[in-house]
Amino acid sequence: METELRFPRTEERTDRRPGRCEGCGGRKFHGHEVKTRLVVDPKVEQVEVVRYRCAKCRKTQRVHPAGVS
């Protein structure tokens, strides 16, 4: 009997934004930076990781596409 492995689908980019700031709990963010990162995936070579800055405390948070941790 063969075992079938299923991996989550890896998206190349995302339009998600952070819900709350990890530092102060603020809800307003500004786009800060977009970087490409190489990933190990049979269908996707690289993804876009977006960094947002909290408008209140200026702490940054990264948002990764689905399938990337």
Coordinates of N, CA and C in Angstrom, one line a residue:
M1 N 0.8 -1.2 0.0 CA 0.0 0.0 0.0 C 0.9 1.2 0.0
E2 N 0.6 2.2 -0.9 CA 1.4 3.4 -1.0 C 0.8 4.5 -0.2
T3 N 1.6 5.3 0.4 CA 1.1 6.5 1.1 C 1.3 7.7 0.2
E4 N 0.2 8.5 0.1 CA 0.2 9.7 -0.7 C 0.5 10.9 0.2
L5 N 1.5 11.6 -0.1 CA 1.8 12.9 0.7 C 1.1 14.0 0.0
R6 N 0.5 14.9 0.8 CA -0.1 16.1 0.3 C 0.5 17.3 1.0
F7 N 0.9 18.2 0.2 CA 1.5 19.4 0.7 C 0.6 20.6 0.5
P8 N 0.6 21.6 1.3 CA -0.3 22.8 1.0 C 0.2 23.5 -0.2
R9 N -0.8 24.0 -1.0 CA -0.5 24.8 -2.2 C 0.3 26.0 -1.8
T10 N 1.4 26.3 -2.5 CA 2.2 27.5 -2.2 C 1.8 28.5 -3.2
E11 N 1.4 29.7 -2.7 CA 1.1 30.8 -3.5 C 2.3 31.7 -3.8
E12 N 2.4 32.4 -4.9 CA 3.6 33.2 -5.2 C 3.5 34.6 -4.5
R13 N 2.3 35.1 -4.2 CA 2.2 36.4 -3.6 C 0.9 36.4 -2.8
T14 N 0.7 37.4 -2.0 CA -0.5 37.6 -1.1 C -0.9 39.0 -1.1
D15 N -2.2 39.2 -0.9 CA -2.7 40.5 -0.6 C -3.3 40.7 0.8
R16 N -2.9 39.7 1.6 CA -3.3 39.8 3.1 C -2.5 40.9 3.7
R17 N -3.1 41.5 4.8 CA -2.5 42.5 5.6 C -2.6 42.0 7.1
P18 N -1.7 42.5 7.9 CA -1.8 42.1 9.3 C -3.1 42.6 9.9
G19 N -3.7 41.8 10.8 CA -4.9 42.2 11.5 C -4.6 43.2 12.6
R20 N -3.7 42.9 13.5 CA -3.3 43.7 14.6 C -1.8 43.7 14.7
C21 N -1.2 44.8 15.2 CA 0.2 45.0 15.5 C 0.6 44.1 16.7
E22 N 1.7 43.3 16.5 CA 2.1 42.5 17.6 C 2.7 43.3 18.8
G23 N 3.1 44.5 18.5 CA 3.7 45.4 19.6 C 2.6 46.1 20.4
C24 N 1.8 46.9 19.7 CA 0.8 47.8 20.4 C -0.6 47.5 20.2
G25 N -0.9 46.5 19.3 CA -2.3 46.2 19.0 C -3.0 47.1 18.0
G26 N -2.2 48.0 17.4 CA -2.8 48.9 16.4 C -3.3 48.2 15.2
R27 N -4.2 48.8 14.4 CA -4.8 48.2 13.3 C -4.5 48.8 11.9
K28 N -3.7 49.9 12.0 CA -3.4 50.6 10.7 C -1.9 50.4 10.4
F29 N -1.7 49.9 9.1 CA -0.4 49.6 8.6 C -0.1 50.3 7.3
H30 N 1.2 50.5 7.1 CA 1.6 51.0 5.8 C 2.6 50.0 5.2
G31 N 2.4 49.8 3.8 CA 3.4 48.9 3.2 C 4.8 49.4 3.3
H32 N 5.7 48.6 3.7 CA 7.1 49.0 4.0 C 8.1 48.5 3.0
E33 N 8.0 47.2 2.6 CA 9.0 46.6 1.7 C 8.4 45.3 1.1
V34 N 8.8 45.0 -0.1 CA 8.5 43.7 -0.7 C 9.8 43.0 -1.1
K35 N 10.0 41.8 -0.7 CA 11.2 41.0 -1.0 C 10.8 39.7 -1.7
T36 N 11.6 39.2 -2.5 CA 11.4 37.9 -3.1 C 12.3 36.9 -2.3
R37 N 11.8 35.7 -2.0 CA 12.5 34.7 -1.3 C 12.4 33.4 -2.1
L38 N 13.5 32.7 -2.2 CA 13.5 31.4 -2.8 C 12.8 30.4 -1.9
V39 N 12.1 29.4 -2.4 CA 11.4 28.4 -1.6 C 11.7 27.0 -2.3
V40 N 11.6 26.0 -1.5 CA 11.7 24.6 -2.0 C 10.3 24.1 -2.2
D41 N 10.0 24.1 -3.5 CA 8.6 23.7 -3.9 C 8.7 23.2 -5.3
P42 N 8.1 22.1 -5.7 CA 8.2 21.6 -7.0 C 7.5 22.5 -8.1
K43 N 6.6 23.4 -7.7 CA 6.0 24.2 -8.7 C 6.3 25.7 -8.7
V44 N 6.8 26.2 -7.5 CA 7.1 27.6 -7.3 C 8.5 27.8 -6.9
E45 N 9.3 28.6 -7.6 CA 10.7 28.9 -7.3 C 10.9 29.9 -6.2
Q46 N 10.1 31.0 -6.3 CA 10.2 32.1 -5.4 C 8.9 32.7 -5.1
V47 N 8.8 33.4 -3.9 CA 7.6 34.0 -3.5 C 7.9 35.5 -3.1
E48 N 6.8 36.3 -3.0 CA 7.0 37.7 -2.5 C 6.5 37.7 -1.0
V49 N 7.4 38.3 -0.2 CA 7.1 38.4 1.2 C 7.0 40.0 1.4
V50 N 5.8 40.4 2.0 CA 5.5 41.8 2.2 C 5.8 42.2 3.7
R51 N 6.4 43.3 3.9 CA 6.6 43.8 5.2 C 5.8 45.0 5.4
Y52 N 5.1 45.1 6.5 CA 4.2 46.3 6.8 C 4.8 46.9 8.1
R53 N 4.6 48.2 8.2 CA 5.0 49.0 9.4 C 3.7 49.5 10.1
C54 N 3.6 49.3 11.4 CA 2.5 49.8 12.2 C 2.6 51.4 12.2
A55 N 1.4 52.0 11.9 CA 1.4 53.5 11.9 C 1.5 54.1 13.3
K56 N 1.2 53.3 14.3 CA 1.2 53.8 15.7 C 2.6 53.6 16.3
C57 N 3.2 52.4 16.3 CA 4.4 52.2 17.0 C 5.6 52.0 16.1
R58 N 5.4 51.8 14.8 CA 6.4 51.7 13.8 C 7.1 50.3 13.8
K59 N 6.5 49.3 14.5 CA 7.0 48.0 14.5 C 6.7 47.3 13.2
T60 N 7.6 46.5 12.6 CA 7.3 45.9 11.3 C 6.9 44.4 11.5
Q61 N 6.0 44.0 10.5 CA 5.6 42.6 10.5 C 5.6 42.1 9.1
R62 N 6.0 40.8 8.9 CA 6.0 40.2 7.6 C 4.8 39.4 7.4
V63 N 4.3 39.4 6.1 CA 3.2 38.6 5.7 C 3.6 37.7 4.6
H64 N 3.5 36.4 4.8 CA 4.0 35.4 3.8 C 2.8 34.9 3.0
P65 N 3.0 34.5 1.8 CA 1.9 33.9 1.0 C 1.5 32.5 1.6
A66 N 0.3 32.0 1.2 CA -0.2 30.7 1.7 C 0.8 29.7 1.3
G67 N 1.1 28.7 2.2 CA 2.0 27.6 2.0 C 3.4 27.9 2.4
V68 N 3.7 29.1 2.9 CA 5.1 29.5 3.3 C 5.0 29.9 4.7
S69 N 5.9 29.4 5.5 CA 5.9 29.8 6.9 C 7.2 30.5 7.3

